[in-house]
mmCIF file of C-alpha atoms in Angstrom:
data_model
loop_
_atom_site.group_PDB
_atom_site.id
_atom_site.type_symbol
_atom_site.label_atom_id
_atom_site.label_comp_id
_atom_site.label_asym_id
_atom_site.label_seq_id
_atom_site.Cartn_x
_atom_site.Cartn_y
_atom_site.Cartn_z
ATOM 1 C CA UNK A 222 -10.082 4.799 -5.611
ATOM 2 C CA UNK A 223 -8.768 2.019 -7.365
ATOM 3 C CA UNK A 224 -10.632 -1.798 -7.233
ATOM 4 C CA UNK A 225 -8.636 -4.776 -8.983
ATOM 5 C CA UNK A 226 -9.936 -8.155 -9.106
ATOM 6 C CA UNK A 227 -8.154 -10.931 -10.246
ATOM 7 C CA UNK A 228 -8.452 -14.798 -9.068
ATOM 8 C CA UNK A 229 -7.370 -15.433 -5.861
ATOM 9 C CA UNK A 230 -5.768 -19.132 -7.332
ATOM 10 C CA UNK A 231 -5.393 -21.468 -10.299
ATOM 11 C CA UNK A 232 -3.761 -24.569 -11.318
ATOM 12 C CA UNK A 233 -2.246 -25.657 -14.230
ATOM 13 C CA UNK A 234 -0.629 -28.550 -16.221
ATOM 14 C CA UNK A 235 3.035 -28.456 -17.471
ATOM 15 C CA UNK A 236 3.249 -27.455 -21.136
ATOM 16 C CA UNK A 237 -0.102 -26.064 -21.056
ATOM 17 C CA UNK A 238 -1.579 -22.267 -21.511
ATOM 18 C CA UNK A 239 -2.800 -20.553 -18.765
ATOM 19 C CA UNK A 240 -4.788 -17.273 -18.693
ATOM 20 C CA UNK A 241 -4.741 -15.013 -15.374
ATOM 21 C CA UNK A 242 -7.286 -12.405 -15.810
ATOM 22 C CA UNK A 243 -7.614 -8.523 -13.860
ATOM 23 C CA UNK A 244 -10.138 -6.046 -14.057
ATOM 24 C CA UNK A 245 -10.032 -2.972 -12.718
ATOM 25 C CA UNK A 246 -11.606 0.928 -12.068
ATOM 26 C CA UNK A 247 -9.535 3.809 -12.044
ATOM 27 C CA UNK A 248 -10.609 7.351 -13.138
ATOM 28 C CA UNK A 249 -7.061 8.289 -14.842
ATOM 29 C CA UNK A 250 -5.862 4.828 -16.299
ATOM 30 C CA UNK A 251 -2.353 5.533 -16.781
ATOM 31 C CA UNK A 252 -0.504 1.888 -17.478
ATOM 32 C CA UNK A 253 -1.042 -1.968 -16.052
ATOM 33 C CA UNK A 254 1.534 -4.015 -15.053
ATOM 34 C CA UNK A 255 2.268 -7.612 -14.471
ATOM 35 C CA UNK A 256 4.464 -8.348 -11.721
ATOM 36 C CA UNK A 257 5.452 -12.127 -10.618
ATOM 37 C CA UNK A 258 6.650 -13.163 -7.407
ATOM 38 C CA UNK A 259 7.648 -16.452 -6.071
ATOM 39 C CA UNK A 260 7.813 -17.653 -2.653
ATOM 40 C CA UNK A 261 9.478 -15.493 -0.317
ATOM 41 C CA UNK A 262 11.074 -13.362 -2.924
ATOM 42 C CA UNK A 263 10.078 -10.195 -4.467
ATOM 43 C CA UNK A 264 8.122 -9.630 -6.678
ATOM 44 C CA UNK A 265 10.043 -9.058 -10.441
ATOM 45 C CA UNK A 266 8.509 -7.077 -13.337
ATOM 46 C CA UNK A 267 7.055 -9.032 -16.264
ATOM 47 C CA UNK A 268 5.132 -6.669 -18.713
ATOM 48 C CA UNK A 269 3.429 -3.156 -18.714
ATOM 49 C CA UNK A 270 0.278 -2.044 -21.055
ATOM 50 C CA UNK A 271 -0.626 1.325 -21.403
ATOM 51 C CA UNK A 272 -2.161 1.211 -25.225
ATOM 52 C CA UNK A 273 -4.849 -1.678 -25.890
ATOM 53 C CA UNK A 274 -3.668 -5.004 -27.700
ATOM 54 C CA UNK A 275 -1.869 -7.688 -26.731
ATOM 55 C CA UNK A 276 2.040 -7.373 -25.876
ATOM 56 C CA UNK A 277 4.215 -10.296 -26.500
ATOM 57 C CA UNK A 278 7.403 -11.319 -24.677
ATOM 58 C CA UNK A 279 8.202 -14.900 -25.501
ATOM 59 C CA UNK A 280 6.156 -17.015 -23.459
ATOM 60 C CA UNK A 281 4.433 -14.753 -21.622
ATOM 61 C CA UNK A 282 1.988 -12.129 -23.445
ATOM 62 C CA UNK A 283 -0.296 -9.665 -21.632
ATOM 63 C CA UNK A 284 -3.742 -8.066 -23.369
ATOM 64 C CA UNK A 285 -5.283 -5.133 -22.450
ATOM 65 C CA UNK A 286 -8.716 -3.468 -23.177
ATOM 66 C CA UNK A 287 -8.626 0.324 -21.920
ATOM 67 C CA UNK A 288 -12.769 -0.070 -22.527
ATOM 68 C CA UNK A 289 -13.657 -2.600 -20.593
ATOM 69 C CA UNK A 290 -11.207 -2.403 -17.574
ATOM 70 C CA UNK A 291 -9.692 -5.568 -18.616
ATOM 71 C CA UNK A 292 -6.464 -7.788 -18.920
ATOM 72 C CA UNK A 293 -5.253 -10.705 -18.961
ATOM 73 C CA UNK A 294 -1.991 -12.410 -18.682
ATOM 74 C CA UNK A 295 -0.977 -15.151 -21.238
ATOM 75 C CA UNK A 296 1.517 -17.980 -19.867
ATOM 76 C CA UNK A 297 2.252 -20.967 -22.823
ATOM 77 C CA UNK A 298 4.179 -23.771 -22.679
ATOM 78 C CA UNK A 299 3.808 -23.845 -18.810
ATOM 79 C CA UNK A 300 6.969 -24.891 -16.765
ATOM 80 C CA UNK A 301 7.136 -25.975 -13.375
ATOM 81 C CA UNK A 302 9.364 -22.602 -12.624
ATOM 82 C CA UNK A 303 5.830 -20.955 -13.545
ATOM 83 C CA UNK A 304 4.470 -21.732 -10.171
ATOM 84 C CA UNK A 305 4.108 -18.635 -8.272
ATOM 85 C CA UNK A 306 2.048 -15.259 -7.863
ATOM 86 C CA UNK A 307 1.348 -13.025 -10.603
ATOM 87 C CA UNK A 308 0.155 -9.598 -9.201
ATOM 88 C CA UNK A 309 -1.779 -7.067 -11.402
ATOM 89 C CA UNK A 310 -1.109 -3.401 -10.996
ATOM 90 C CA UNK A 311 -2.827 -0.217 -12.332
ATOM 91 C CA UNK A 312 -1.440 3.565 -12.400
ATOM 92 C CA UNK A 313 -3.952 6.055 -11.996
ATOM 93 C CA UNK A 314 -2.924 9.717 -13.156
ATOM 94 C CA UNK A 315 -5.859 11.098 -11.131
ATOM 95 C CA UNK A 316 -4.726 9.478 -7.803
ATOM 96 C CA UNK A 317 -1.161 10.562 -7.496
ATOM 97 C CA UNK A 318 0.606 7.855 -10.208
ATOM 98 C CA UNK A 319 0.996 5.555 -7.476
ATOM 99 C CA UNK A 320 1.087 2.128 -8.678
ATOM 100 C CA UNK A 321 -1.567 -0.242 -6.661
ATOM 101 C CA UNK A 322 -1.823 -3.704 -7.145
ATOM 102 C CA UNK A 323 -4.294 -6.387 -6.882
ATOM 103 C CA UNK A 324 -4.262 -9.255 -4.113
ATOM 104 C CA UNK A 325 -1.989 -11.706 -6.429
ATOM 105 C CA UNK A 326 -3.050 -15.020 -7.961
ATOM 106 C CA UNK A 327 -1.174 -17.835 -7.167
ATOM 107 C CA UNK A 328 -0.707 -19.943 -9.936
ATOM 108 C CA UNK A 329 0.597 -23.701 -9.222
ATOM 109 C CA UNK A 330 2.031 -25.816 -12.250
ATOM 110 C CA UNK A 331 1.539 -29.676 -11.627
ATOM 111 C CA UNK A 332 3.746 -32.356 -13.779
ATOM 112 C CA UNK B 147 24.242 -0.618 -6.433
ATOM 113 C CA UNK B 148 23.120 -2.982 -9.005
ATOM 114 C CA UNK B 149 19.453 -3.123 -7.354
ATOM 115 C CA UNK B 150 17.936 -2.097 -4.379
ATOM 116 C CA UNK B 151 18.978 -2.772 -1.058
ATOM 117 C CA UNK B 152 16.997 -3.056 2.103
ATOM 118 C CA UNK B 153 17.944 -3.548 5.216
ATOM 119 C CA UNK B 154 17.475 -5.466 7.964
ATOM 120 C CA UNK B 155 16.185 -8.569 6.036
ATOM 121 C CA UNK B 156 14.675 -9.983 9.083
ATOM 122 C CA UNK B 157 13.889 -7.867 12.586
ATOM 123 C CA UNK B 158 12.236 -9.573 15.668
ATOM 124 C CA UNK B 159 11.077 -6.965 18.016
ATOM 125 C CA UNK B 160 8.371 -6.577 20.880
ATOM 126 C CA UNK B 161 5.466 -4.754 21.140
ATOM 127 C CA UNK B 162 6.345 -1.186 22.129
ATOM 128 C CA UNK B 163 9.213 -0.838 20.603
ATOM 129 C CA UNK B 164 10.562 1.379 17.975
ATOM 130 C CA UNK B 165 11.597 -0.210 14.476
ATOM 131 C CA UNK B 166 13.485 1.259 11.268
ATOM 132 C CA UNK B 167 13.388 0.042 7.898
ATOM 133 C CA UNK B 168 16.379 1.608 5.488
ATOM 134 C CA UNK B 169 15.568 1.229 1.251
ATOM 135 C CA UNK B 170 18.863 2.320 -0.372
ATOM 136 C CA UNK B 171 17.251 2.542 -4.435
ATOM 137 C CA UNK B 172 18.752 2.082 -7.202
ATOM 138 C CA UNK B 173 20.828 5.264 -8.103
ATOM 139 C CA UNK B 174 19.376 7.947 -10.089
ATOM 140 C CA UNK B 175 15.861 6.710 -9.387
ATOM 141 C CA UNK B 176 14.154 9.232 -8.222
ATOM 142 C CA UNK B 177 10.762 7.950 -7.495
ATOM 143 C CA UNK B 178 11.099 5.752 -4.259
ATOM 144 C CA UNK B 179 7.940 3.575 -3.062
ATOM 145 C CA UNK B 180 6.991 1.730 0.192
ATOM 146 C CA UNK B 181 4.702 -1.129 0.843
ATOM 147 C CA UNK B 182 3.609 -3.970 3.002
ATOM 148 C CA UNK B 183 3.082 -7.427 1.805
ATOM 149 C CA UNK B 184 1.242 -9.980 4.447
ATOM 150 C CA UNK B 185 1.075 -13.141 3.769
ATOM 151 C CA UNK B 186 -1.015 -14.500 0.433
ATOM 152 C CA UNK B 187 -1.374 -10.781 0.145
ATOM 153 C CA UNK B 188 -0.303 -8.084 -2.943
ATOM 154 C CA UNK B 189 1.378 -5.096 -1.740
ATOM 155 C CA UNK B 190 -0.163 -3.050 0.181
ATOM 156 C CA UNK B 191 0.808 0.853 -1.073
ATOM 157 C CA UNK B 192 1.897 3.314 2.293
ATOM 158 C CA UNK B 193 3.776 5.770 0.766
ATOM 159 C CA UNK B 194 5.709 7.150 -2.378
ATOM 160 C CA UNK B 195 8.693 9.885 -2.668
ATOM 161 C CA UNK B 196 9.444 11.954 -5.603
ATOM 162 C CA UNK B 197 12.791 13.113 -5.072
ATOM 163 C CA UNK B 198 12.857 14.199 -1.493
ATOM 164 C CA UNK B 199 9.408 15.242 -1.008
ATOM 165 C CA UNK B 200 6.425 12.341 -0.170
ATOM 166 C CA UNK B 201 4.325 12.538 -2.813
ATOM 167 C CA UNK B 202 1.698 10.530 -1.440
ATOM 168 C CA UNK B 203 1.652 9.282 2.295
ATOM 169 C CA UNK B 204 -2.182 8.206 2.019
ATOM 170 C CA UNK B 205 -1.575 4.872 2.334
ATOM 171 C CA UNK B 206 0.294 4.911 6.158
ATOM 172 C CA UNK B 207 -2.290 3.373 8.692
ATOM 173 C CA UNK B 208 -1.945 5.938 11.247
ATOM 174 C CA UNK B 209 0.640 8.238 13.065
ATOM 175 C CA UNK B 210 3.031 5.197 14.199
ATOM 176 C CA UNK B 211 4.263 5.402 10.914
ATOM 177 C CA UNK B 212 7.036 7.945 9.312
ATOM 178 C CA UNK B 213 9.244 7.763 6.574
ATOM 179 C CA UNK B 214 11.704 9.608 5.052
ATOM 180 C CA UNK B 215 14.138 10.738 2.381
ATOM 181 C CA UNK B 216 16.318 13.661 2.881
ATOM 182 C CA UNK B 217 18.717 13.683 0.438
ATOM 183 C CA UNK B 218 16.481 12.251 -2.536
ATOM 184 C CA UNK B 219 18.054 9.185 -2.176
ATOM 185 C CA UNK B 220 18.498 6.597 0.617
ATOM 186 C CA UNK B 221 14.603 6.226 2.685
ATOM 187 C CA UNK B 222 14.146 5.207 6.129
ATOM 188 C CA UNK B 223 10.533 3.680 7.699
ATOM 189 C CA UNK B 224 9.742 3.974 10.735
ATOM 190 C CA UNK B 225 7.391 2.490 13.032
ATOM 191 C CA UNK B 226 6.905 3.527 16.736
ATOM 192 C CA UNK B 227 5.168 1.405 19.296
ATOM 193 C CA UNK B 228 4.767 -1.326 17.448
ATOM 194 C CA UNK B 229 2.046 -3.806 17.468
ATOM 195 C CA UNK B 230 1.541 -7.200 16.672
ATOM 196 C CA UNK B 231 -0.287 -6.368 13.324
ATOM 197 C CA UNK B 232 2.323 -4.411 11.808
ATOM 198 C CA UNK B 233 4.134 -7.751 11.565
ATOM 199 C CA UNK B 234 4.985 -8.220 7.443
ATOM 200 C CA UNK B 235 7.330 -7.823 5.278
ATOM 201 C CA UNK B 236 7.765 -4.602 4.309
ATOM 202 C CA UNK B 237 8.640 -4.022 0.679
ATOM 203 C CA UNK B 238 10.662 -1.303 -1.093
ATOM 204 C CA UNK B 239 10.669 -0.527 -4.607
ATOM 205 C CA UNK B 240 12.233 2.208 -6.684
ATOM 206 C CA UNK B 241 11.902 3.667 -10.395
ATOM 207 C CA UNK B 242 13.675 5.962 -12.551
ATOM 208 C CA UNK B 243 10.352 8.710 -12.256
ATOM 209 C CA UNK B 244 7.142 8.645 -10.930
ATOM 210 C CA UNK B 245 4.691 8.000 -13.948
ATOM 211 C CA UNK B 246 6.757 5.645 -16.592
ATOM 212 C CA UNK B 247 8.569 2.690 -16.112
ATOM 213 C CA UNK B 248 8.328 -0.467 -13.606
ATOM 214 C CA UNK B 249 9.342 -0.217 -10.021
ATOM 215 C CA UNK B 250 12.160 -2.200 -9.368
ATOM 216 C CA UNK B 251 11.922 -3.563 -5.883
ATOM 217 C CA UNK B 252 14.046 -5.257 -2.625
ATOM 218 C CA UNK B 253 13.882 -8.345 -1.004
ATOM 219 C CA UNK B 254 11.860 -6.803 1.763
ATOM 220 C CA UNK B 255 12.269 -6.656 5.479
ATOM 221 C CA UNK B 256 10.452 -9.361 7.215
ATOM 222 C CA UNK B 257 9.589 -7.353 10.493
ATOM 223 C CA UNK B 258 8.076 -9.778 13.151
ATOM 224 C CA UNK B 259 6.456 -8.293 15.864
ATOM 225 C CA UNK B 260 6.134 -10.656 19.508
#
């Protein structure tokens, strides 16, 4: 099976950085994503890894290290809008390509 | 449509009862997902489609719960005898195959169980 851990919560300061980290087994790693979801909405795609390194999309960047089981998501320059849950996701090839995801951690941006 | 669709957004119902959930994707996707989200929760995986054939059920909780797709296209949940537990939000999500790309998903169907 398929165990993700990431943070169940954090908080934050406006204009700041914030780093949400995941690890994760799988026997047939085949891609991570980054999902985020705010209140009572669904949750909206934000960045997929499949190769390690560090993919950048303006504010937001997401790292990934195949070898250690590891990402992270990168979140600069912190806006109030920021506040929600960002949910960590792994495909493994060996367990059908479903995509599971972690338990969510719910970030909260303070002025 | 532009994205998916689900449908009903919200559904009260008692215990006993017999509930479906409709996900119309997003066309030409042909990789169609299900899950359940409770509350401070990620989604919880039940089942995924390729084309019209489930591809994986192993993630239904038992025998209450059915879905289909028959025409590769439009998917319908359902629940039988309902229980207070099964009361979330159940989320749909779609992509254009089954191993590449992001799932694009629904507002969800808030099913609330009494």
């Amino acid at each position: 099976g398929q165990n993700i851990d990431q943070p169940t919560e954090m908080t934050a300061t406006e204009g700041a950085i914030v780093q949400i980290n995941c690890t994760y087994q799988t026997s047939g790693f085949n891609g991570l994503f980054w999902y985020q979801q705010h209140a009572g909405e669904a949750p909206t795609f934000l960045s997929y890894n499949v190769l390690d390194g560090l993919e950048e999309k303006g504010r937001f960047s997401s790292f990934l290290s195949r070898s250690k089981g590891y990402s992270y998501l990168l979140l600069k320059e912190l806006q109030m809008k920021d506040s929600a849950s960002y949910l960590c996701a792994v495909r493994d090839v060996k367990n059908t390509d479903k995509l599971i995801f972690g338990t969510g951690t719910r970030l909260q941006v303070f002025p | 449509g532009a994205g998916v669709s689900q449908t009903p957004s919200n559904k009260v119902t008692e215990k006993g009862k017999y509930v479906e959930l409709r996900c119309d994707p997003i066309s030409g996707h042909t990789a169609l997902y299900w899950y359940r989200q409770s509350l401070g929760q990620g989604p919880e995986f039940l089942i995924y489609f390729q084309g019209t054939g489930a591809a994986d059920d192993s993630g239904l909780p038992n025998d209450r719960f059915f879905a289909v797709r028959p025409e590769g296209s439009v998917s319908t949940l359902k629940i039988q005898r309902t229980e207070r537990g099964d009361s979330a939000v159940y989320l749909c999500a779609s992509s254009v195959d089954s191993n590449t790309g992001e799932l694009f998903f629904g507002e969800g169907s808030r099913l609330t169980v009494l």
